Structure formats: structure tokens, C-alpha cells
Amino acid sequence: MRTLDPGIGEKFSRRTKRAINHDGSFNVRRRGGPHRHDPYQWLTRMDWWPFIGLLVLFFSVLNVVFALIYLALGLESLPGVMAPRGWWQDFLSALFFSIQTFTSVGYGHVYPATNGSGFVSSMEALVGVLSFALATGLLYGRFSRPTARIYFSRTAIISRRADGTPCLQFRIANQRANVLIDLQARVLLKSVNETTNDQTYALLPLERNAISFFPLSWTLVHDITPDSPLHGLQPADYARLDVEIIVQLKGYDDTFAQDVHARNSYTHDEIEWHRRFVRAYEVDDDGIAVLDLDQLHTTEALSNG
Amino acid sequence: MRTLDPGIGEKFSRRTKRAINHDGSFNVRRRGGPHRHDPYQWLTRMDWWPFIGLLVLFFSVLNVVFALIYLALGLESLPGVMAPRGWWQDFLSALFFSIQTFTSVGYGHVYPATNGSGFVSSMEALVGVLSFALATGLLYGRFSRPTARIYFSRTAIISRRADGTPCLQFRIANQRANVLIDLQARVLLKSVNETTNDQTYALLPLERNAISFFPLSWTLVHDITPDSPLHGLQPADYARLDVEIIVQLKGYDDTFAQDVHARNSYTHDEIEWHRRFVRAYEVDDDGIAVLDLDQLHTTEALSNG
Amino acid sequence: MRTLDPGIGEKFSRRTKRAINHDGSFNVRRRGGPHRHDPYQWLTRMDWWPFIGLLVLFFSVLNVVFALIYLALGLESLPGVMAPRGWWQDFLSALFFSIQTFTSVGYGHVYPATNGSGFVSSMEALVGVLSFALATGLLYGRFSRPTARIYFSRTAIISRRADGTPCLQFRIANQRANVLIDLQARVLLKSVNETTNDQTYALLPLERNAISFFPLSWTLVHDITPDSPLHGLQPADYARLDVEIIVQLKGYDDTFAQDVHARNSYTHDEIEWHRRFVRAYEVDDDGIAVLDLDQLHTTEALSNG
Amino acid sequence: MRTLDPGIGEKFSRRTKRAINHDGSFNVRRRGGPHRHDPYQWLTRMDWWPFIGLLVLFFSVLNVVFALIYLALGLESLPGVMAPRGWWQDFLSALFFSIQTFTSVGYGHVYPATNGSGFVSSMEALVGVLSFALATGLLYGRFSRPTARIYFSRTAIISRRADGTPCLQFRIANQRANVLIDLQARVLLKSVNETTNDQTYALLPLERNAISFFPLSWTLVHDITPDSPLHGLQPADYARLDVEIIVQLKGYDDTFAQDVHARNSYTHDEIEWHRRFVRAYEVDDDGIAVLDLDQLHTTEALSNG
């Protein structure tokens, strides 16, 4: 069994978690070294709600800070503020003026009447427009980042060909309605030596490792021939070897006009034995194929399993 | 005839429509599964008029909502509104103030004089600038999405070489004046089994499957030699087998600086027999080749057809 | 001589101009067909001065139109305009108000006091912010479009190797200081049949057809061995055959992080005979290679030419 | 030893500095030729602090210029300016009005009351919004430029295999937490002829020249077999030949969804002899591999070195 480390590592001091999580991430942390954080990548990859929360937080903090500066300058420098005054009302008046400046609304019923407030509000207006320039870039960066939304069957299965050959299968579909072109797949087997904890990798050849179009589901099939590193292994062996089936996908996304990648893995307890997949699409009365993504996971027992 | 499913599916319960429509889409619907909609892709791919309509609708709804909030707060909180007042005039006044805030124009003849209207207008100003940040990204995303505008001859033809070999031909040109580089083509034959409805695919080798530049028209030619899966088929066979000629194109767009893809298909009733293409370009007095896109479809009867 | 049409066409009714101009464009016009114009491509590829002129024209026309609408509504609807009034002063006042609205400055010393002017100014504010959203996208699109600035020697030369083999050479350098990676070249010979005007293409193999890095100049060399389609041709033959040397380049730009392409051609009267290139770089006292782009064209007579 | 110039040059009049600096740049300057500067590339590649400084400088200069124009027009044309007046106070008032116009805040307590100030402030508002459109594009361009942050071990080492074969090694890791896919490496040896200063290049084959994923460190190994151009060379030979190990890396960045490149080199005095790398990662209690970037450089003496 020729080893073929895909870069995940062969020598480990002890057992590791699965190499690849279902979201495509690796179970690796890094520490030390220079410049570990890249704010653009971080802000582009985080979920939407935390991102919006950060935007609001940034907006709030900045405006509160500017409001406090205006208070420190004295509200005499901002004619037009609301009466009756008190520290809370003063703060609110300064805050509203700050926001009107930051967003460049500038109604003008409150305005900077001194050099101090003129200077601070000028700076705030500049910071404001640049902030929205940044926000524009971040929002576009988030939206336009090409990502593949490949939907994987929850389990891989060990099935059987018509001629009796056992095979490893799993199934994928595109969650989105856009078209992926020239989709390529590579499947690796990771197994762990019980004694040394060394990890070994082997390529699992596929019946077909690329398709031109991907409008429907695609069942990836590795025949467990005598040449296969899976040949002769029983469920207990899969557990003993801590087997992990690593899947790497690459295709061209027709909407983003860029290549997209996806990856996933099946651990030994995510493999079902003696099952087969139920077809996930049917043809409706209009001659249109209807793909049911919920059916992607549906398997049934092999009749002669 | 070796089968070569390009991912469109081989086993169907009944006859399907053509695999690929003239706009490059597939006759597939999807249901179930998580996160089926991606607003960015949807907003980027829709036509311009619906997109502009959505922009106007979004702008209108948001401003009407904010106008109603200002009305609920009472127009006393917005000094400067027009007189005489009435509910319709009040609504319009609140709406105009809302739009002035949303677009950050903020003339200031109407202004927020209470904490309530100060807070709401602050929120609206923030929502406004972020909305235009989003619109900026969407507009750029729509414009900059690389798309190939390949113009296909309306029909494919069965023609005949000088040496008598029959051949399948169709013709393409670039609708746009930009240059496509390293344009590659792949042509597949889809045929359907009358009894089982199984779909079979076969690659149709081309005389030339790539060109370096694409300033003129390109005639793609598949010779129907004894090796060809089309060999010996008559028009009636094309209909019986529900023949579909599937075309996949890929090239580099010099303006977008990215790869672009196009696809199309010809069904059996879009194939003309015993025709040949009339040349679609001529050389003018300046030595410039003039390509007439309207001529792309023009065929004439074979003299000895 | 195997022909290899790169997509430029083989059969022409009469002689054409050079296939590729020095700016990389083709001598082809197109007419007929649908959707020939793509405003984004046009606005992205035009020169800077016409683009800025268009921006200013767009801004001016739109604001004049809105100014005329405000005039038609009557300046009574815009309190605060300057006195004394007259039609020219009224127009200017309306124009200034329009620009203040369009750019969302909105000082407010002039403001919309009626429903009519309130509605029109609301529309103008929306049009304004969307226009600047568009301009943002266009400016970014223009800047970020990856283009190769390959500088070609003005002439190709017929030179001679140390072993006496004649060779065709030309030289390129990168005009910009950025780095091109994995630069690949393909060179074709176009020759025209005197009688039929048919154009024939042949690949000219290069001594080296790719380099990893491109910080200096690169001399591309085709040896005129007995296998070469140029073998035995004299200057008069080059003219008779209307020889054109077509060059296609492709590389990865490290700043744009995208592939870039360039092309050019040398016609028979842009080929110098019995010359060699003078080296275009030297090493300065700091051990830094200094490339002189002006020297790229410098050739000298072959001593034994 | 077959030479393989990667485009860095073979013939030099004298010794040059290292070919590639640690930041990936080349020791080449260019002069002459047309259009050498590309402002977008320059503004996109410069460091953040100079960029922000330029932004502030641009903003300041433009507003001072406009302020001086308003002063020249006379502050009578801008009613509402602060009192008492004097040339400094007048300048500040004009500057604040200018900034309020440039950022489109436009409070309106100061406003243009004449045709002259109306025209100038209209122009400034246009220049302002277009400037922020440009800044938006530049900020996005800076953020979204795909760059690989490959961390190289400070030194390359000459180590020894278990079977006694000497080998050249160096080690890399990804500074960022994002995932690089299909990372490919090419390593070249540059050596300089003592007499002629001619530079010779040779490819150094690697044990493995590509990995699928790059979550951990990757040790690149060239075995110094009898075929290797390094075979038999001693430290003194490395210095005499001015040896430079040139490294070129290419991979797909999962966040930017684009290919990224990196390069570096090791000169003869950056090579340690008879060392080996200490493993840079360990597995923590959760089964997560922890990569310590600071350990990337750590070597230890070969026990039998």
C-alpha cells in the first residue's frame, strides 16, 4: 500500500481527531509566528450575524467616542441642541449630531460653531465616509467569495455491484441551482497504525473521477477489487484502523466564474454496510428531472446483502 | 458505443425534455435540502429590469416604513414640515424626510427635534448608507460577472466533405467585440433507448477542438466516419433515438481576464440535412474582415446533396 | 507544411491587412446579430480621458435635466434661492440645488417646500447615490482589470547562431515592475498564397517556450533548421508570401493574481536581416541588474552577416 | 548539468546580488520605456501606513486648495461663517465648509450664496464623491488581493536520510489559518561561474513536489544522489559557486478562491550543515494538532553528523 500523504501529516505522537470536519476545516491550531491574523479573511469568512453585530458595534463605539469628544468640547460649540439640557440629554444630542456627521446626513439644525467642533466634525466626516467605503468592500467581498455548496450524503455505504464486486459509495449534489462544470473528485483513505499512531494514506480510484456538468446527484463509486486498500477489511477492521475516507472536490462555478473547492470525510462510524442508494430524482409530467435533496441520504438494504 | 455520462444522468423513469436549453440551463428542478437560495447569485443573475424594479421596491418599502414610524412618533418631533397638514400631507412630509435621511441628503429644513426622531433617523441613516454599500457591490457584481456571449447557428447541419464523407457541422461566433482566447469545444451525442428510456452519451470527435483566437466565426465539424456513433443514421433514426447534440465551450475572455463557459444543444429537429454554411465574413476595401452575425445561420443546399 | 489556423481564418476573398495589430486587436469588424454592445466592457476598456469626459458629461446632463424640472415646477417650490432673479439666475439656482441633491450634500439653505419638489428631489437623491455606486464599480473595474504590459522589440531579426544556424528572434520585457510568473509563448507563421489569397499557418518551435520568472528581458528564438517553414526563404519571399509572425503570450501576474495575455505580430517589413540584439541590461555597483527598456529595440549588424 | 534559466538571466557582466529576496522581489531595476508606473498596482501593493498617510495627504491638500479658492472668492459668498473674523479664522471657516462639502455632510449653517461659490462647491462635491468612490475601490483592491503568507524556515539544512543519503531540506508553513490546496513546489539551484560570472540553473527534484492540503508544516526534501547537481559539493564549494537555492510555490487559496504564488531563496550562508528539523507540531489532549510556527526554524545537530 503506497503511502501518499496529502499534507495532513504521517507522524503523530498520539491519535488525532478526524482529519477533516464536515465543514471542510482541519483539526489543526496554530500558534507563534508573525502576523497570524488577517482581518479581511476573518471578516469575510465569519457568519452573517456576527458580522452584522460587529458592524453595529463598530458604528456604535465610534459614535459614542465622538459624542464624548463633543461633550468634552462643550455643547456651546454645537448650537441648536435640544432643551431642556442635562447630562443624558446632552449626551444624546451629541450622539445624534455625531451620527448625522458620521453618515454624512448633516441636517444642520445642529452644527459646529467653533474651531474645535469644526475640526472634530471634519475628522468624523472623513472617518465616516472611509468606514462606509470599507464596509462596501467587505460586503462585496463576503457576497462575491466563491464557495461550493456541495451537499454530501450523511453516510458512505459499502454496496455491491451486479457482478458481486463490493464497492464504497457516497453521493453528492449541488445545494444551489447554479451549475458546476468539470467537477473533479479525489478520494483518499486514511488509516492509522494501532501501535505507532502513524497515519497512512492511499488513493482510492473511482469508477469516474470527473463529470462535465452537475445538475443532478453524483454517486462516487470505488470498486473494492483485490487491488483496493479496502480489500478484505471488515467493519471491525475499519474501526481498528480508524479509517477515514477523505474527499476532495474541485469544479468551475458558472455564476462566480471561478473554480470552487469542497472537501469532506467519512469516518468508520459514518459508513453503512450492505446498503444501496435510492435514486434521488424523478421525471415530472413536463419531462423535467426533479432532484430531491432530502433523498440524497436515503439508502435501502441490499436484497442479497 | 462507449457511454460517457457528462453528469446529466443515464437512468430515467421516463422521457425527459432536452438536456440543455438554448440559454445554457438544464431542465432540472431541485427541492428539499438546506439553504437552497443564495441571494447574491439570484440578484446577480436576474435580468436588469427585474433587478432595477427590486431596487426601487426595496427603497420604496423601507422609506414608507420609516415614514410611518415618524408619523407614529408624531410630526411634532420633525419641525419644519409643510403646512397645511392632513394625514396625506403628513405622510408625504414624513416620507420626504425619510428619503432625505436614507440618501444622506439631509437638507435640514425638516430635522429630528426629539430623542425619538433623533434615534430613528440615526438608524435610518445607517441603514441607508449600508444599503447603498450593498447596492454598490451588487451593481459591480452584475457588471463584472464574466459571461461568454457565444452566438450559435440556429441549426446544425449534416453536410458532405469534398471527398464525400458526411459530416455534422454547426457554427459559432462571438457576439461581442472582445477577444476570446484558447477557445475549446467538446461535443457529445445524447441518444435515448426507446424501450428503457436510458440515456447514452458518446463523444463526437471534432476536426479541430480548439482555436487560439476567436475574432471570426468558427465552424465545428464532426466527420461521420464508420467510427462515428452517427454513422448510418437517417433522419428518422435521429427522431427515434431523440438525438441531442450537446456542446460545451470554454475560453479565456481578454476583457474580464477570466475563463468563460458556454453551452448549448441541438435536438434532432434542429438539424438540417444536405446543407452547407455560406461564409459569414468578407473582406472590405480596407482589407478588414467584416463578420455578419446575421449570416451565421445561413445555409444553402448541397449542389450534389 | 501542416496548417494550423489559430482561428484567424484561412479562406478570404482577397488580401487582408495584418492579422494582429500592435495593440493586440484584430482587423475584424462585426455587424448584425443581437446585443453587440456591452456597456461595462466598453466603459472598462476605453482610455481614461474619454472615460472621465463621459463621467462629467453624464453628471452635467443629468443635473441640467433635473434643474429644468425644478424650473418647470417653479422656484417658489425651492425657498432660499438667490435674488435678484432672472431666468439665467433661476436656472443656476436650480442647478446648484440639483447638484447639492445629486451629490447628497444637501446644505438646506435651499430646500424642497412642495410635494412636487419634494418628490423630484427624492428621486434625484436616489438616482445620485446609485450613480455613484455605479461609478465606484466602474472605477474599480477599470483599475483592477488585469492587463499585461509586455514591451516588444520594434522589429524581429534574422540572426545567426554560433554554429551558423540562422534564427528568427525578437525580444520582450515587462513594462511594469511587477513580476510575471510562468510566462508562456507561442509563435505562429502566417503566409498568404499569392494566387488564391488563402492564408496558411504554421507553428514556429522556440528554443524555450516558457520561463518561470520575467524580471529581465526575454529573447525568443526560433531556429531556422531545415524543418522550419522559414527554411530557405529570402527577404523577397517574405514579402511575396506576406509573412506575418504572430506572437501569443500568457502568464500569471503576481499583483492582479490572475492570468494575463498579450499578443503582437511582426509583418515582413518589421523584420531586420543579419542583425543581433545588444544586451539590454547591465549590473550596477550594488549588484543589481538594471534593465533599460529603451535598449530593447537595439540591434547591431552581425559581424559575419 | 543541464541549464534551465527560469528567466533570471544567464550572462552578466559581473556578480549580482541574490536573485530573489526574502520578500519574493527580484534585484532588478528598470529604466526607460513608456508608462513604467501603474498607480493602481503601486497603491495596492504599498504598506498600510504609507497608504493611509497618502489618503490623509490627498484629503488635506484637496481641501486646503478648495478652502483657498473660497477665500479668493471672498467669504461674503459663504454666509454663516464664524465671527470674529481674521485671515486664520477665515481660512479655517473656509476649510471646514470645504470638508463639509467634500464629504457631502453639508450641514448648511454655512452655504454658498453666490454663483461663484455655488459653482465651486458643486465641483467639490462631485470631486468628493468620486474620490470616495476611488478610495472604496482601492481599499477593496488592497484587501482582496490574494497573497500567500508562506512562512519559510530561516535556513535550509543539509541533513541525512536513515539510509545515509545526504539531502537538502527546508520547511514551510502557512502563516494564516486559511487552507491552501494543491500546493506545488519547484526548487532550482543557481550557481555562478567564478571566471565568467555566467549563472547556471538546475532543477532540484523533490521527494514530493505537491501536497493536496497544507494545514501543517511541509518539509521539502531534495536527495543529494549522484545525479544531483549538489552531489559532492562541500560548504566551501557552495560559497565559491555563490550557490542560491530558489524556491517557487503555487497553490489555491480557499478564502480568496484564487491561485496564490510565493517565492524565496536560500543563499549559501543560509544553509546549515549536518542538522535536522525538530517536529513543529504536537497533538493536544483533544486530539487536535497544534502547529508552533516559532518552531519552524528549530533544527538540531544530527546525532551522527
Short mmCIF file of N, CA and C in Angstrom, two decimals, chain B residues 7 42 65 75 85 97 111 122 147 166 171 173 176 190 216 230 234-235 245 250 272 295-296 299-300 304:
data_model
loop_
_atom_site.label_atom_id
_atom_site.label_comp_id
_atom_site.label_asym_id
_atom_site.label_seq_id
_atom_site.Cartn_x
_atom_site.Cartn_y
_atom_site.Cartn_z
N GLY B 7 -22.70 13.76 -16.61
CA GLY B 7 -23.28 14.21 -15.35
C GLY B 7 -24.75 14.55 -15.48
N TRP B 42 -28.72 35.02 -6.97
CA TRP B 42 -30.04 35.32 -7.54
C TRP B 42 -30.06 36.76 -8.05
N VAL B 65 -41.95 52.53 5.39
CA VAL B 65 -41.93 52.03 6.76
C VAL B 65 -41.39 53.09 7.71
N LEU B 75 -45.58 64.23 14.14
CA LEU B 75 -44.77 65.14 13.34
C LEU B 75 -44.27 66.32 14.15
N ARG B 85 -51.57 70.92 7.10
CA ARG B 85 -51.36 69.50 7.34
C ARG B 85 -52.65 68.71 7.26
N PHE B 97 -38.87 63.45 4.41
CA PHE B 97 -37.82 63.50 5.42
C PHE B 97 -37.07 62.16 5.48
N TYR B 111 -36.05 68.52 10.54
CA TYR B 111 -34.98 67.87 11.30
C TYR B 111 -35.57 67.19 12.51
N SER B 122 -31.29 58.39 13.09
CA SER B 122 -29.92 57.87 13.13
C SER B 122 -29.87 56.46 12.57
N THR B 147 -19.24 36.60 -18.59
CA THR B 147 -20.14 35.73 -19.32
C THR B 147 -19.71 35.70 -20.77
N PRO B 166 -19.74 12.31 -45.12
CA PRO B 166 -20.74 13.18 -44.49
C PRO B 166 -20.18 13.73 -43.18
N ARG B 171 -22.06 26.26 -36.30
CA ARG B 171 -21.16 27.39 -36.42
C ARG B 171 -21.38 28.33 -35.25
N ALA B 173 -20.06 32.23 -33.30
CA ALA B 173 -19.31 33.49 -33.38
C ALA B 173 -19.44 34.17 -32.03
N ARG B 176 -19.83 39.64 -28.98
CA ARG B 176 -19.16 40.85 -28.53
C ARG B 176 -17.87 41.06 -29.30
N LYS B 190 -26.22 12.75 -27.24
CA LYS B 190 -27.12 12.06 -26.31
C LYS B 190 -28.16 11.31 -27.12
N LEU B 216 -13.41 35.73 -35.66
CA LEU B 216 -14.36 35.47 -36.74
C LEU B 216 -15.33 34.37 -36.30
N LEU B 230 -22.77 8.38 -35.14
CA LEU B 230 -23.83 8.85 -36.04
C LEU B 230 -23.84 8.09 -37.36
N GLN B 234 -30.24 7.73 -40.24
CA GLN B 234 -31.07 8.54 -41.12
C GLN B 234 -31.90 9.52 -40.26
N PRO B 235 -32.49 10.53 -40.90
CA PRO B 235 -33.30 11.48 -40.11
C PRO B 235 -34.30 10.80 -39.20
N ILE B 245 -27.49 16.93 -29.66
CA ILE B 245 -26.06 17.22 -29.79
C ILE B 245 -25.71 18.26 -28.73
N LYS B 250 -15.35 26.51 -23.75
CA LYS B 250 -14.58 27.13 -22.66
C LYS B 250 -13.48 27.98 -23.28
N GLU B 272 -30.47 20.30 -39.90
CA GLU B 272 -30.86 20.34 -41.31
C GLU B 272 -29.99 19.36 -42.11
N GLN B 295 -25.61 36.46 -40.81
CA GLN B 295 -25.32 35.41 -41.79
C GLN B 295 -24.92 34.10 -41.13
N LEU B 296 -24.75 34.11 -39.82
CA LEU B 296 -24.24 32.91 -39.16
C LEU B 296 -25.14 31.70 -39.39
N THR B 299 -27.60 28.85 -44.53
CA THR B 299 -27.12 27.62 -45.17
C THR B 299 -27.68 27.58 -46.58
N GLU B 300 -27.07 26.72 -47.41
CA GLU B 300 -27.62 26.53 -48.75
C GLU B 300 -27.59 25.04 -49.04
N ASN B 304 -24.68 18.65 -54.81
CA ASN B 304 -24.89 17.24 -55.09
C ASN B 304 -25.53 16.53 -53.91
#
